[in-house]
mmCIF file of C-alpha atoms and ligand atoms in Angstrom:
data_model
loop_
_atom_site.group_PDB
_atom_site.id
_atom_site.type_symbol
_atom_site.label_atom_id
_atom_site.label_comp_id
_atom_site.label_asym_id
_atom_site.label_seq_id
_atom_site.Cartn_x
_atom_site.Cartn_y
_atom_site.Cartn_z
ATOM 1 C CA MET U 1 90.680 145.907 143.021
ATOM 2 C CA ARG U 2 93.620 148.287 143.220
ATOM 3 C CA ALA U 3 94.085 151.357 140.821
ATOM 4 C CA MET U 4 95.114 149.988 137.463
ATOM 5 C CA GLN U 5 97.664 151.849 135.247
ATOM 6 C CA ILE U 6 99.008 149.885 132.066
ATOM 7 C CA PRO U 7 102.099 151.190 130.060
ATOM 8 C CA SER U 8 100.972 153.545 127.277
ATOM 9 C CA ASP U 9 102.747 151.500 124.985
ATOM 10 C CA HIS U 10 100.987 148.596 125.472
ATOM 11 C CA PRO U 11 99.942 146.671 122.184
ATOM 12 C CA LEU U 12 95.741 146.790 122.711
ATOM 13 C CA LEU U 13 96.467 150.775 123.500
ATOM 14 C CA LEU U 14 98.918 151.163 120.148
ATOM 15 C CA ARG U 15 96.185 149.064 118.359
ATOM 16 C CA ILE U 16 93.314 151.453 119.350
ATOM 17 C CA VAL U 17 95.721 154.723 118.699
ATOM 18 C CA ASP U 18 96.137 153.141 115.227
ATOM 19 C CA ASP U 19 92.544 152.183 114.601
ATOM 20 C CA LEU U 20 91.815 156.013 115.533
ATOM 21 C CA ALA U 21 94.139 157.297 112.975
ATOM 22 C CA THR U 22 92.783 155.000 110.231
ATOM 23 C CA HIS U 23 89.248 154.984 110.660
ATOM 24 C CA GLY U 24 88.129 157.368 113.723
ATOM 25 C CA TRP U 25 86.923 154.785 115.563
ATOM 26 C CA SER U 26 87.774 151.219 117.557
ATOM 27 C CA GLN U 27 86.192 148.429 118.978
ATOM 28 C CA GLN U 28 88.120 145.938 121.488
ATOM 29 C CA ASN U 29 85.758 143.391 122.509
ATOM 30 C CA ILE U 30 88.018 142.186 125.366
ATOM 31 C CA PHE U 31 89.330 145.354 126.875
ATOM 32 C CA LEU U 32 88.139 145.335 130.513
ATOM 33 C CA PRO U 33 89.402 142.309 132.902
ATOM 34 C CA GLN U 34 86.414 140.359 133.641
ATOM 35 C CA ALA U 35 86.777 140.722 137.291
ATOM 36 C CA LEU U 36 86.975 144.463 136.858
ATOM 37 C CA THR U 37 83.751 144.572 134.467
ATOM 38 C CA LEU U 38 81.754 142.853 137.197
ATOM 39 C CA GLU U 39 82.649 145.267 139.955
ATOM 40 C CA LEU U 40 81.797 148.076 138.085
ATOM 41 C CA ALA U 41 78.797 146.656 137.240
ATOM 42 C CA ALA U 42 77.684 145.798 140.964
ATOM 43 C CA GLU U 43 78.966 149.382 141.949
ATOM 44 C CA CYS U 44 76.599 150.831 139.018
ATOM 45 C CA ARG U 45 73.503 148.645 140.372
ATOM 46 C CA LYS U 46 74.299 150.003 143.976
ATOM 47 C CA ARG U 47 74.261 153.648 142.823
ATOM 48 C CA ALA U 48 70.835 152.881 140.965
ATOM 49 C CA ALA U 49 69.375 151.317 143.898
ATOM 50 C CA GLU U 50 70.418 154.217 146.139
ATOM 51 C CA GLY U 51 68.814 156.807 143.851
ATOM 52 C CA GLU U 52 72.179 158.299 142.885
ATOM 53 C CA LEU U 53 71.424 157.736 139.111
ATOM 54 C CA ALA U 54 69.452 160.749 137.590
ATOM 55 C CA PRO U 55 67.966 160.920 134.274
ATOM 56 C CA ALA U 56 70.316 162.181 131.664
ATOM 57 C CA ALA U 57 69.631 165.785 130.358
ATOM 58 C CA VAL U 58 70.067 166.657 126.489
ATOM 59 C CA GLY U 59 72.678 169.859 125.600
ATOM 60 C CA ARG U 60 74.823 171.255 128.258
ATOM 61 C CA GLY U 61 74.879 174.241 130.799
ATOM 62 C CA PRO U 62 71.491 176.341 130.979
ATOM 63 C CA PHE U 63 69.892 174.669 128.038
ATOM 64 C CA SER U 64 69.947 171.511 129.071
ATOM 65 C CA GLU U 65 66.600 169.647 129.714
ATOM 66 C CA ILE U 66 65.515 165.920 130.181
ATOM 67 C CA ARG U 67 63.657 164.679 127.345
ATOM 68 C CA GLU U 68 63.085 161.123 127.021
ATOM 69 C CA GLY U 69 61.811 160.914 123.360
ATOM 70 C CA ILE U 70 65.728 161.488 122.672
ATOM 71 C CA ARG U 71 67.546 160.128 125.501
ATOM 72 C CA GLY U 72 66.177 157.647 128.010
ATOM 73 C CA ASP U 73 69.365 156.762 130.048
ATOM 74 C CA HIS U 74 70.129 157.197 134.002
ATOM 75 C CA ILE U 75 73.453 158.514 134.553
ATOM 76 C CA GLN U 76 76.058 159.428 137.609
ATOM 77 C CA TRP U 77 79.159 161.282 137.008
ATOM 78 C CA LEU U 78 81.974 159.756 138.500
ATOM 79 C CA GLU U 79 84.584 161.432 140.663
ATOM 80 C CA PRO U 80 88.072 160.198 141.432
ATOM 81 C CA GLY U 81 88.471 158.502 145.201
ATOM 82 C CA GLN U 82 85.169 157.058 145.806
ATOM 83 C CA ASP U 83 85.600 153.724 144.693
ATOM 84 C CA GLU U 84 88.483 151.360 143.822
ATOM 85 C CA ALA U 85 87.011 149.944 140.879
ATOM 86 C CA CYS U 86 85.815 153.369 139.442
ATOM 87 C CA ASP U 87 89.329 154.498 140.067
ATOM 88 C CA SER U 88 91.091 151.197 138.518
ATOM 89 C CA TYR U 89 88.648 152.587 135.465
ATOM 90 C CA LEU U 90 89.596 155.953 135.561
ATOM 91 C CA GLY U 91 93.680 154.830 135.524
ATOM 92 C CA LEU U 92 93.548 152.580 132.602
ATOM 93 C CA MET U 93 91.577 155.573 130.568
ATOM 94 C CA ASP U 94 94.464 157.802 131.851
ATOM 95 C CA SER U 95 96.709 155.432 130.007
ATOM 96 C CA LEU U 96 94.691 155.569 126.935
ATOM 97 C CA ARG U 97 94.490 159.264 127.306
ATOM 98 C CA GLU U 98 98.494 158.899 127.130
ATOM 99 C CA ALA U 99 98.658 156.581 124.617
ATOM 100 C CA MET U 100 96.144 158.822 122.329
ATOM 101 C CA ASN U 101 98.473 162.022 122.843
ATOM 102 C CA ARG U 102 101.833 160.254 121.835
ATOM 103 C CA GLY U 103 100.685 158.808 118.950
ATOM 104 C CA LEU U 104 98.074 161.339 117.871
ATOM 105 C CA PHE U 105 99.123 164.746 119.180
ATOM 106 C CA LEU U 106 95.577 165.434 120.289
ATOM 107 C CA GLY U 107 97.057 167.424 123.181
ATOM 108 C CA LEU U 108 93.865 165.611 125.340
ATOM 109 C CA GLU U 109 93.931 166.959 129.163
ATOM 110 C CA ASP U 110 91.158 165.414 131.062
ATOM 111 C CA PHE U 111 88.477 162.838 130.988
ATOM 112 C CA GLU U 112 84.987 163.080 132.230
ATOM 113 C CA SER U 113 82.636 159.969 132.515
ATOM 114 C CA HIS U 114 79.441 158.952 134.021
ATOM 115 C CA PHE U 115 77.672 155.346 134.802
ATOM 116 C CA ALA U 116 74.814 154.870 132.425
ATOM 117 C CA LEU U 117 71.945 152.773 132.977
ATOM 118 C CA TYR U 118 69.225 152.206 130.267
ATOM 119 C CA PRO U 119 65.908 150.790 131.476
ATOM 120 C CA PRO U 120 64.475 148.088 129.016
ATOM 121 C CA GLY U 121 62.738 150.137 126.107
ATOM 122 C CA ALA U 122 65.268 153.139 126.717
ATOM 123 C CA PHE U 123 67.415 154.648 123.865
ATOM 124 C CA TYR U 124 69.514 157.141 122.941
ATOM 125 C CA ARG U 125 68.648 158.922 119.384
ATOM 126 C CA LYS U 126 71.067 159.717 116.812
ATOM 127 C CA HIS U 127 73.403 162.281 117.971
ATOM 128 C CA VAL U 128 76.957 163.508 117.728
ATOM 129 C CA ASP U 129 78.763 163.958 121.436
ATOM 130 C CA ARG U 130 80.342 167.597 120.798
ATOM 131 C CA PHE U 131 78.405 170.515 121.419
ATOM 132 C CA ARG U 132 77.504 172.795 119.310
ATOM 133 C CA ASP U 133 79.190 175.575 121.748
ATOM 134 C CA ASP U 134 81.987 173.607 122.909
ATOM 135 C CA ASP U 135 84.616 171.569 121.190
ATOM 136 C CA ARG U 136 86.474 170.528 124.030
ATOM 137 C CA ARG U 137 85.290 166.944 123.503
ATOM 138 C CA MET U 138 87.847 165.213 121.302
ATOM 139 C CA VAL U 139 87.507 161.359 121.456
ATOM 140 C CA SER U 140 84.401 159.316 123.164
ATOM 141 C CA ALA U 141 84.987 156.084 125.063
ATOM 142 C CA VAL U 142 82.328 153.580 125.854
ATOM 143 C CA ILE U 143 82.832 150.544 128.057
ATOM 144 C CA TYR U 144 79.814 148.021 128.473
ATOM 145 C CA LEU U 145 78.948 146.175 131.787
ATOM 146 C CA ASN U 146 76.703 143.483 130.795
ATOM 147 C CA GLU U 147 76.499 139.925 131.465
ATOM 148 C CA ALA U 148 75.808 137.190 128.650
ATOM 149 C CA TRP U 149 74.528 139.736 126.497
ATOM 150 C CA LEU U 150 72.826 138.422 122.964
ATOM 151 C CA PRO U 151 72.241 140.086 120.132
ATOM 152 C CA GLU U 152 68.493 139.718 120.500
ATOM 153 C CA HIS U 153 68.507 141.632 123.171
ATOM 154 C CA GLY U 154 68.973 144.465 121.326
ATOM 155 C CA GLY U 155 71.022 147.553 122.743
ATOM 156 C CA GLN U 156 73.418 147.647 120.187
ATOM 157 C CA LEU U 157 75.660 150.968 119.781
ATOM 158 C CA ARG U 158 74.669 152.032 115.911
ATOM 159 C CA MET U 159 77.644 153.772 114.540
ATOM 160 C CA TYR U 160 77.238 155.865 111.293
ATOM 161 C CA LEU U 161 80.540 155.921 109.240
ATOM 162 C CA GLU U 162 81.576 156.962 105.949
ATOM 163 C CA GLU U 163 80.045 156.174 102.803
ATOM 164 C CA GLY U 164 76.634 155.547 104.478
ATOM 165 C CA ARG U 165 78.092 152.606 106.488
ATOM 166 C CA GLU U 166 76.725 151.353 109.304
ATOM 167 C CA HIS U 167 78.150 149.628 112.583
ATOM 168 C CA ASP U 168 76.432 147.933 115.103
ATOM 169 C CA VAL U 169 78.082 146.854 118.507
ATOM 170 C CA VAL U 170 76.366 144.634 120.800
ATOM 171 C CA PRO U 171 76.749 146.178 124.485
ATOM 172 C CA THR U 172 78.576 142.802 125.662
ATOM 173 C CA GLY U 173 80.764 143.330 129.155
ATOM 174 C CA GLY U 174 84.285 144.179 128.908
ATOM 175 C CA CYS U 175 83.958 145.521 125.109
ATOM 176 C CA LEU U 176 85.324 148.835 124.610
ATOM 177 C CA VAL U 177 84.400 151.332 121.906
ATOM 178 C CA VAL U 178 86.397 154.741 121.165
ATOM 179 C CA PHE U 179 85.492 157.098 118.099
ATOM 180 C CA LEU U 180 86.283 160.647 117.605
ATOM 181 C CA SER U 181 83.391 162.782 119.487
ATOM 182 C CA GLY U 182 82.818 165.303 116.534
ATOM 183 C CA GLU U 183 82.732 162.786 113.522
ATOM 184 C CA VAL U 184 80.911 159.865 114.194
ATOM 185 C CA PRO U 185 77.128 160.182 114.456
ATOM 186 C CA HIS U 186 75.699 157.140 116.514
ATOM 187 C CA GLU U 187 72.423 156.249 118.556
ATOM 188 C CA VAL U 188 71.847 153.471 121.095
ATOM 189 C CA LEU U 189 68.833 151.040 120.459
ATOM 190 C CA PRO U 190 66.546 150.070 122.747
ATOM 191 C CA ALA U 191 66.849 146.896 124.658
ATOM 192 C CA THR U 192 64.828 144.004 126.236
ATOM 193 C CA ARG U 193 67.048 144.446 129.391
ATOM 194 C CA GLU U 194 68.582 147.105 131.667
ATOM 195 C CA ARG U 195 71.892 148.016 129.571
ATOM 196 C CA LEU U 196 74.996 149.385 131.493
ATOM 197 C CA SER U 197 77.686 151.041 130.482
ATOM 198 C CA LEU U 198 80.450 153.490 131.430
ATOM 199 C CA THR U 199 80.633 156.659 128.952
ATOM 200 C CA GLY U 200 83.466 159.090 128.805
ATOM 201 C CA TRP U 201 85.343 161.705 126.846
ATOM 202 C CA PHE U 202 88.783 163.147 126.649
ATOM 203 C CA ARG U 203 89.096 166.401 126.082
ATOM 204 C CA ARG U 204 91.603 169.272 125.142
ATOM 205 C CA ARG U 205 92.012 172.235 126.899
ATOM 206 C CA GLY U 206 89.305 175.310 126.201
ATOM 207 C CA ASP U 207 87.452 177.701 127.421
ATOM 208 C CA GLU U 208 84.195 177.115 129.509
ATOM 209 C CA PRO U 209 81.505 178.776 126.913
ATOM 210 C CA PHE U 210 79.501 180.150 129.761
HETATM 211 C C1 OGA V 301 76.353 158.824 124.954
HETATM 212 C C2 OGA V 301 76.213 157.542 124.096
HETATM 213 C C3 OGA V 301 76.574 155.207 123.608
HETATM 214 C C4 OGA V 301 76.232 153.638 124.016
HETATM 215 O O1 OGA V 301 76.467 158.548 125.969
HETATM 216 O O2 OGA V 301 76.471 159.883 124.389
HETATM 217 O O3 OGA V 301 76.073 158.030 122.954
HETATM 218 O O4 OGA V 301 76.439 152.875 123.793
HETATM 219 N N1 OGA V 301 76.391 156.364 124.483
HETATM 220 O O5 OGA V 301 76.054 153.986 125.547
HETATM 221 MN MN1 MN V 302 76.995 159.882 122.254
#
């Protein structure tokens, strides 16, 4: 799978930008090509088997800590140039970043992302993705890597929208969810099977708080 870039005026990207502008979030059930989804899932499992994923921390900097009562996933941050499938994913996210900068003037300068593996029963309690002391994260993007996921497997991403409305996303392979990091509280419900994803944040320029 070679590095993948699509034009920033691709209709799929324009739809996401339009959804973000009008609602603050977007769900695209058919985003990632199936072959790439399978490769990324295999890469995530391989890294997990090699012990490269570690329990995710809550908070940032010196105050971060492991708290399984808040989040129970295992993660590994992505670096470019390690793996072709990962680079294809990063290429697609860069196209999305460009599309958002053109359509929303967000001034997004970089993207940070990690694999996440939730063992059966693991969850992530309700939270927002922006840190209190660091507001660089503007847009969150989650892509699911799970084959043949059924609603009864659980593991939904539950988003808390305006006027008390809730929206659940079934974490089916190839599905992309994007939302404004500071504005959409959300949680991950426990699942009966292992749940794989790639989660990332588009950030604007800013100073490291410490
Ligand atoms: C996160 C998160 C959602 C998901 O990692 O901050 O909320 O559906 N992930 O995996
Ligand atoms: Mn989150």
